[in-house]
Short mmCIF file of C-alpha atoms in Angstrom, two decimals:
data_model
loop_
_atom_site.label_atom_id
_atom_site.label_comp_id
_atom_site.label_asym_id
_atom_site.label_seq_id
_atom_site.Cartn_x
_atom_site.Cartn_y
_atom_site.Cartn_z
CA UNK E 15 0.24 0.45 -0.14
CA UNK E 16 2.76 2.69 1.08
CA UNK E 17 4.26 1.85 -2.51
CA UNK E 18 0.21 2.79 -4.30
CA UNK E 19 0.65 6.46 -1.83
CA UNK E 20 3.68 6.34 -2.69
CA UNK E 21 3.14 6.52 -6.60
CA UNK E 22 -0.02 8.52 -5.41
CA UNK E 23 2.00 11.05 -4.56
CA UNK E 24 4.08 11.67 -6.67
CA UNK E 25 1.32 12.06 -9.33
CA UNK E 26 -0.21 14.46 -7.67
CA UNK E 27 3.10 16.31 -7.25
CA UNK E 28 3.62 16.15 -10.32
CA UNK E 29 0.79 17.70 -11.42
CA UNK E 30 0.65 20.27 -9.06
CA UNK E 31 3.95 21.42 -10.79
CA UNK E 32 2.19 21.68 -14.12
CA UNK E 33 -1.03 23.47 -13.35
CA UNK E 34 0.60 25.56 -10.09
CA UNK E 35 -2.61 25.09 -8.67
CA UNK E 36 -3.24 22.57 -6.61
CA UNK E 37 -7.35 22.98 -6.87
CA UNK E 38 -7.23 22.55 -10.26
CA UNK E 39 -4.28 19.85 -9.68
CA UNK E 40 -7.05 17.82 -7.49
CA UNK E 41 -9.77 18.03 -10.13
CA UNK E 42 -7.31 16.57 -12.33
CA UNK E 43 -6.21 14.32 -9.66
CA UNK E 44 -9.58 13.11 -9.08
CA UNK E 45 -11.05 12.59 -12.92
CA UNK E 46 -8.04 10.49 -12.96
CA UNK E 47 -8.88 8.18 -10.55
CA UNK E 48 -12.08 8.36 -11.62
CA UNK E 49 -11.49 7.02 -15.03
CA UNK E 50 -9.15 4.19 -13.73
CA UNK E 51 -11.72 2.58 -12.05
CA UNK E 52 -14.26 2.82 -14.79
CA UNK E 53 -13.72 -0.26 -16.15
CA UNK E 54 -14.48 -1.77 -12.33
CA UNK E 55 -17.47 0.37 -12.49
CA UNK E 56 -19.31 -0.76 -16.15
CA UNK E 57 -18.29 -3.76 -14.56
CA UNK E 58 -20.55 -3.60 -11.32
CA UNK E 59 -22.60 -2.24 -13.04
CA UNK E 60 -23.55 -4.26 -15.65
CA UNK E 61 -23.80 -7.43 -13.15
CA UNK E 62 -26.42 -5.47 -11.47
CA UNK E 63 -28.04 -4.84 -14.24
CA UNK E 64 -27.86 -7.97 -15.03
CA UNK E 65 -28.95 -9.20 -11.58
CA UNK E 66 -32.06 -6.34 -11.60
CA UNK E 67 -33.37 -8.65 -14.44
CA UNK E 68 -32.99 -11.88 -13.42
CA UNK E 69 -34.87 -10.89 -10.23
CA UNK E 70 -38.45 -10.86 -11.48
CA UNK E 71 -37.26 -15.04 -12.35
CA UNK E 72 -35.82 -15.41 -8.84
CA UNK E 73 -38.66 -14.15 -6.81
CA UNK E 74 -41.19 -16.49 -8.99
CA UNK E 75 -38.38 -19.42 -8.00
CA UNK E 76 -38.83 -18.24 -3.92
CA UNK E 77 -42.46 -18.69 -4.85
CA UNK E 78 -42.79 -21.79 -6.09
CA UNK E 79 -40.21 -23.26 -4.20
CA UNK E 80 -41.13 -21.28 -0.83
CA UNK E 81 -41.56 -25.19 1.25
CA UNK E 82 -39.11 -26.32 -0.27
CA UNK E 83 -35.24 -24.33 0.45
CA UNK E 84 -32.88 -27.22 -0.39
CA UNK E 85 -35.43 -27.20 -4.05
CA UNK E 86 -34.84 -23.72 -4.09
CA UNK E 87 -31.33 -23.46 -3.97
CA UNK E 88 -31.01 -26.23 -6.84
CA UNK E 89 -33.21 -24.23 -8.88
CA UNK E 90 -31.55 -20.73 -8.56
CA UNK E 91 -27.92 -22.16 -9.53
CA UNK E 92 -29.72 -23.42 -12.25
CA UNK E 93 -31.38 -19.60 -13.22
CA UNK E 94 -27.63 -18.42 -12.62
CA UNK E 95 -25.45 -20.94 -15.02
CA UNK E 96 -28.77 -20.30 -17.73
CA UNK E 97 -28.54 -16.72 -17.43
CA UNK E 98 -25.05 -16.75 -17.58
CA UNK E 99 -24.82 -14.76 -14.36
CA UNK E 100 -22.67 -14.37 -11.10
CA UNK E 101 -23.79 -13.14 -7.60
CA UNK E 102 -20.28 -11.49 -7.45
CA UNK E 103 -19.53 -9.65 -10.14
CA UNK E 104 -22.11 -6.95 -8.43
CA UNK E 105 -19.96 -6.03 -5.56
CA UNK E 106 -16.30 -7.48 -6.10
CA UNK E 107 -15.47 -5.02 -9.42
CA UNK E 108 -15.91 -2.25 -6.55
CA UNK E 109 -14.40 -3.74 -3.51
CA UNK E 110 -11.09 -4.07 -6.38
CA UNK E 111 -10.93 -0.69 -6.33
CA UNK E 112 -10.57 0.36 -2.80
CA UNK E 113 -7.11 -0.30 -2.11
CA UNK E 114 -6.91 2.53 -5.18
CA UNK E 115 -9.25 4.49 -2.97
CA UNK E 116 -7.58 5.02 0.98
CA UNK E 117 -4.17 4.90 -1.54
CA UNK E 118 -5.57 7.90 -2.58
CA UNK E 119 -7.01 9.80 0.43
CA UNK E 120 -3.22 8.97 1.96
CA UNK E 121 -1.25 11.01 -0.91
CA UNK E 122 -4.05 13.76 -0.55
CA UNK E 123 -3.54 13.79 3.26
CA UNK E 124 -0.02 13.32 2.91
CA UNK E 125 0.22 16.59 0.89
CA UNK E 126 -1.95 18.36 2.91
CA UNK E 127 0.15 18.27 5.98
CA UNK E 128 3.27 18.49 4.59
CA UNK E 129 2.68 21.84 3.44
CA UNK E 130 0.42 22.48 7.18
CA UNK E 131 3.48 21.66 8.76
CA UNK E 132 5.77 23.69 6.61
CA UNK E 133 3.24 26.56 6.17
CA UNK E 134 4.18 26.44 10.59
CA UNK E 135 8.23 26.70 9.94
CA UNK E 136 7.84 29.56 7.34
CA UNK E 137 5.54 32.01 10.03
CA UNK E 138 8.91 30.77 12.13
CA UNK E 139 10.94 31.78 9.23
CA UNK E 140 9.80 35.20 9.00
CA UNK E 141 8.65 34.18 5.75
CA UNK E 142 6.51 36.55 3.81
CA UNK E 143 4.87 34.77 1.20
CA UNK E 144 3.78 31.73 3.45
CA UNK E 145 0.42 30.50 1.22
CA UNK E 146 1.32 30.61 -2.38
CA UNK E 147 -0.92 31.16 -5.40
CA UNK E 148 -0.64 27.47 -5.92
CA UNK E 149 -2.67 27.26 -3.13
CA UNK E 150 -5.46 29.55 -3.52
CA UNK E 151 -7.83 28.34 -5.09
CA UNK E 152 -11.54 30.70 -5.99
CA UNK E 153 -12.99 31.94 -3.36
CA UNK E 154 -10.80 29.53 -1.33
CA UNK E 155 -7.28 31.49 0.52
CA UNK E 156 -5.65 27.97 1.63
CA UNK E 157 -6.60 25.06 -0.26
CA UNK E 158 -5.26 22.94 3.31
CA UNK E 159 -7.46 24.36 5.61
CA UNK E 160 -11.44 24.23 5.78
CA UNK E 161 -13.32 26.49 3.31
CA UNK E 162 -15.46 28.41 6.26
CA UNK E 163 -15.40 31.88 7.74
CA UNK E 164 -14.77 30.25 10.92
CA UNK E 165 -11.93 29.20 9.39
CA UNK E 166 -8.37 30.72 9.94
CA UNK E 167 -6.46 31.00 7.10
CA UNK E 168 -3.48 29.99 8.65
CA UNK E 169 -2.83 26.14 10.64
CA UNK E 170 -4.27 26.28 13.87
CA UNK E 171 -3.74 24.81 17.29
CA UNK E 172 -5.88 21.95 16.81
CA UNK E 173 -4.64 21.35 12.57
CA UNK E 174 -1.53 21.20 14.50
CA UNK E 175 -1.31 18.82 16.69
CA UNK E 176 -3.47 16.47 14.77
CA UNK E 177 0.16 16.38 12.68
CA UNK E 178 1.87 12.93 12.97
CA UNK E 179 5.95 12.86 13.54
CA UNK E 180 6.85 11.42 10.45
CA UNK E 181 5.08 14.59 8.51
CA UNK E 182 6.97 16.74 11.31
CA UNK E 183 10.26 15.22 10.53
CA UNK E 184 9.86 15.30 6.81
CA UNK E 185 8.71 18.86 7.10
CA UNK E 186 11.54 19.80 9.20
CA UNK E 187 14.37 18.04 6.58
CA UNK E 188 13.07 20.03 3.82
CA UNK E 189 14.10 23.39 5.32
CA UNK E 190 16.71 24.92 3.68
CA UNK E 191 20.00 26.00 6.00
CA UNK E 192 18.80 30.43 6.79
CA UNK E 193 14.94 29.38 7.09
CA UNK E 194 16.83 26.51 10.02
CA UNK E 195 18.08 29.37 11.21
CA UNK E 196 15.43 31.92 11.33
CA UNK E 197 12.97 28.49 13.17
CA UNK E 198 15.98 27.96 15.61
CA UNK E 199 16.33 31.32 16.70
CA UNK E 200 12.34 31.66 16.58
CA UNK E 201 12.67 28.06 18.98
CA UNK E 202 15.01 29.86 21.11
CA UNK E 203 12.73 32.57 22.14
CA UNK E 204 10.78 30.22 23.92
CA UNK E 205 12.93 27.20 25.47
CA UNK E 206 16.29 26.30 25.13
CA UNK E 207 15.51 22.94 23.40
CA UNK E 208 16.44 22.89 20.35
CA UNK E 209 13.62 20.80 17.52
CA UNK E 210 13.84 17.09 17.07
CA UNK E 211 11.30 14.65 16.17
CA UNK E 212 13.16 11.57 16.38
CA UNK E 213 10.70 10.36 18.84
CA UNK E 214 7.23 11.07 19.85
CA UNK E 215 7.13 11.87 22.79
CA UNK E 216 10.54 14.62 22.10
CA UNK E 217 7.97 16.13 18.53
CA UNK E 218 4.89 16.45 21.36
CA UNK E 219 7.82 18.79 22.99
CA UNK E 220 8.90 20.27 19.82
CA UNK E 221 5.20 20.90 18.75
CA UNK E 222 4.24 22.41 22.05
CA UNK E 223 7.53 24.84 21.73
CA UNK E 224 6.22 25.77 17.69
CA UNK E 225 2.74 26.78 19.25
CA UNK E 226 4.42 29.42 21.95
CA UNK E 227 6.84 30.60 19.55
CA UNK E 228 3.93 31.18 16.23
CA UNK E 229 2.20 33.60 18.96
CA UNK E 230 5.39 35.41 19.16
CA UNK E 231 5.26 36.23 14.72
CA UNK E 232 3.08 38.88 14.18
CA UNK E 233 2.18 37.86 11.19
CA UNK E 234 1.29 34.72 12.40
CA UNK E 235 -0.96 36.13 15.00
CA UNK E 236 -2.83 38.28 12.71
CA UNK E 237 -3.74 35.53 10.26
CA UNK E 238 -5.21 33.64 13.33
CA UNK E 239 -7.62 36.59 15.04
CA UNK E 240 -10.92 36.83 15.51
CA UNK E 241 -13.21 39.32 15.01
CA UNK E 242 -14.03 40.89 18.70
CA UNK E 243 -16.41 39.74 19.47
CA UNK E 244 -17.43 36.74 17.31
CA UNK E 245 -14.91 34.50 19.88
CA UNK E 246 -16.17 30.49 20.78
CA UNK E 247 -19.33 31.60 20.15
CA UNK E 248 -22.25 28.57 21.32
CA UNK E 249 -23.94 27.69 18.23
CA UNK E 250 -26.37 24.59 19.17
CA UNK E 251 -23.75 21.96 19.91
CA UNK E 252 -20.68 23.78 17.93
CA UNK E 253 -18.31 26.78 19.46
CA UNK E 254 -17.99 28.93 16.60
CA UNK E 255 -15.54 31.95 15.69
CA UNK E 256 -15.46 34.21 12.67
CA UNK E 257 -12.22 35.02 12.03
CA UNK E 258 -10.46 38.66 10.36
CA UNK E 259 -8.55 36.91 7.33
CA UNK E 260 -10.98 33.77 6.79
CA UNK E 261 -10.09 30.76 4.95
CA UNK E 262 -13.06 30.11 3.02
CA UNK E 263 -17.33 31.22 2.13
CA UNK E 264 -18.80 27.44 3.10
CA UNK E 265 -19.13 27.27 -0.42
CA UNK E 266 -17.52 23.83 -1.06
CA UNK E 267 -19.44 21.55 1.86
CA UNK E 268 -22.29 23.22 0.88
CA UNK E 269 -22.04 22.13 -3.12
CA UNK E 270 -21.11 18.97 -1.20
CA UNK E 271 -24.86 17.82 -0.19
CA UNK E 272 -26.34 19.42 -2.92
CA UNK E 273 -24.07 17.12 -5.17
CA UNK E 274 -25.33 13.95 -2.88
CA UNK E 275 -28.79 15.36 -3.03
CA UNK E 276 -28.89 15.39 -6.69
CA UNK E 277 -27.13 12.56 -7.44
CA UNK E 278 -29.08 10.00 -4.85
CA UNK E 279 -31.89 12.02 -6.80
CA UNK E 280 -31.27 10.89 -10.21
CA UNK E 281 -28.87 9.04 -9.77
CA UNK E 282 -30.56 5.73 -12.00
CA UNK E 283 -28.00 4.14 -10.67
CA UNK E 284 -29.97 4.26 -7.38
CA UNK E 285 -32.75 2.82 -9.47
CA UNK E 286 -31.15 -0.08 -10.71
CA UNK E 287 -30.53 -1.03 -6.46
CA UNK E 288 -33.54 -0.67 -5.55
CA UNK E 289 -34.74 -3.03 -8.30
CA UNK E 290 -32.37 -5.89 -6.80
CA UNK E 291 -33.71 -5.41 -3.77
CA UNK E 292 -36.94 -3.91 -3.68
CA UNK E 293 -37.31 -1.78 -0.43
CA UNK E 294 -41.17 -1.95 1.57
CA UNK E 295 -42.13 -1.11 4.85
CA UNK E 296 -38.99 -0.33 7.15
CA UNK E 297 -36.94 -0.72 4.28
CA UNK E 298 -38.97 2.17 2.48
CA UNK E 299 -38.60 4.36 5.53
CA UNK E 300 -34.97 3.42 5.87
CA UNK E 301 -33.99 4.44 2.66
CA UNK E 302 -35.20 7.58 2.66
CA UNK E 303 -33.64 8.48 5.71
CA UNK E 304 -30.19 7.89 3.65
CA UNK E 305 -31.96 10.21 1.10
CA UNK E 306 -30.89 12.97 3.88
CA UNK E 307 -28.01 11.41 5.94
CA UNK E 308 -26.14 11.18 3.09
CA UNK E 309 -25.93 14.59 2.28
CA UNK E 310 -25.40 15.41 6.13
CA UNK E 311 -23.14 13.34 5.75
CA UNK E 312 -21.27 14.49 2.92
CA UNK E 313 -21.57 18.50 4.91
CA UNK E 314 -19.89 17.21 8.02
CA UNK E 315 -16.91 15.59 6.18
CA UNK E 316 -16.16 18.20 3.63
CA UNK E 317 -16.83 20.59 7.44
CA UNK E 318 -14.10 18.51 9.44
CA UNK E 319 -11.70 18.03 5.94
CA UNK E 320 -9.35 20.90 4.45
CA UNK E 321 -10.38 22.56 1.54
CA UNK E 322 -8.43 20.06 -0.89
CA UNK E 323 -10.51 17.05 0.01
CA UNK E 324 -13.92 19.56 0.10
CA UNK E 325 -12.98 19.90 -3.31
CA UNK E 326 -12.29 16.38 -4.32
CA UNK E 327 -15.31 15.44 -2.88
CA UNK E 328 -17.59 17.44 -4.31
CA UNK E 329 -15.93 16.26 -7.65
CA UNK E 330 -15.96 12.69 -7.17
CA UNK E 331 -19.59 13.24 -6.34
CA UNK E 332 -19.97 15.28 -9.70
CA UNK E 333 -18.32 12.65 -12.00
CA UNK E 334 -19.87 9.40 -10.67
CA UNK E 335 -23.67 10.59 -11.39
CA UNK E 336 -22.55 11.78 -14.42
CA UNK E 337 -20.34 8.50 -15.35
CA UNK E 338 -23.09 6.18 -13.95
CA UNK E 339 -25.74 8.53 -16.40
CA UNK E 340 -23.78 7.76 -19.47
CA UNK E 341 -23.31 4.10 -17.73
CA UNK E 342 -26.75 4.37 -18.36
CA UNK E 343 -27.04 5.20 -22.20
CA UNK E 344 -24.52 2.60 -22.83
CA UNK E 345 -26.82 -0.70 -21.66
CA UNK E 346 -29.93 0.82 -22.76
CA UNK E 347 -29.19 1.12 -26.26
CA UNK E 348 -26.88 -2.69 -25.99
CA UNK E 349 -29.35 -4.39 -24.18
CA UNK E 350 -32.14 -2.21 -27.67
CA UNK E 351 -29.20 -3.84 -29.90
CA UNK E 352 -29.61 -6.83 -28.13
CA UNK E 353 -33.36 -7.20 -28.01
CA UNK E 354 -33.44 -6.35 -31.59
CA UNK E 355 -31.25 -9.37 -33.08
CA UNK E 356 -33.61 -11.41 -30.82
CA UNK E 357 -36.35 -10.64 -32.93
CA UNK E 358 -34.97 -10.83 -35.89
CA UNK E 359 -34.64 -14.01 -35.05
CA UNK E 360 -37.62 -14.93 -34.77
CA UNK E 361 -36.37 -17.35 -31.59
CA UNK E 362 -33.83 -17.46 -28.94
CA UNK E 363 -31.20 -19.81 -29.21
#
């Protein structure tokens, strides 16, 4: 898995090297990943449609042999062989894409975490061009922070504390000699301990010193300053702060929820799944619950993650929706062509 993650990390970094914008790079990267998964999606959808066509015959067998389970199992097996259908053909292709998806998330997370650590070091080094043009995306000022007016443009305490030892160690190793001297001088102002990321314990102490030193950097304190009177406000079960240099406008989280609603409502693939396993009673109630649950969950995920992840989520949902519509058109043409050929022969051989 590490090899795949490293490869995808290089791919995303390489795309950014060409387009010089991580937001555009993530969009291209997401579309590329969906194209790679397209053959698996195709096989899965084809299996699902086959199951949808076979389902009425299975229902007839279940009704006919409801008192003879052994006979029912035999007849179902015969039907599957006759129709050339494998029950695993609907889900197995999608399962094969999971390692790739997990590696893709890991690669995106690795880049995001490293950039946050580097931004913290750059603030300590007294640099001015900390959040580069490559990390702006339309209304989002820092793509590695959440798209929200309730998130600062600079990495906050929570964001820095969740970074792991290997992330800090790698970012620290990427500093130039001049940056190292400036960062060391800034740390010396709050502690006599040098930065050390060799162990988890030393990393925790170093991060505490980094956070303390950042409080002495005017550019950083301005970047995380709250609007007067809008700090730590209670909103239902949340505590929010409105920042002077806010990072976004909540567009991506809202877009993620809207995209999920549209996909759930108009996705032909969901109709095929319902044909395979028609819901009634409690099952129908669960389907209705999911229609509202998944959009809310999408918004939550995007509010809990950086704007880069939210951009991926919106792009992936939109691509999958379009892909589902296109595949449905392809399957309908294939089935219509097959039906025409059968009718032309006059009988099924």
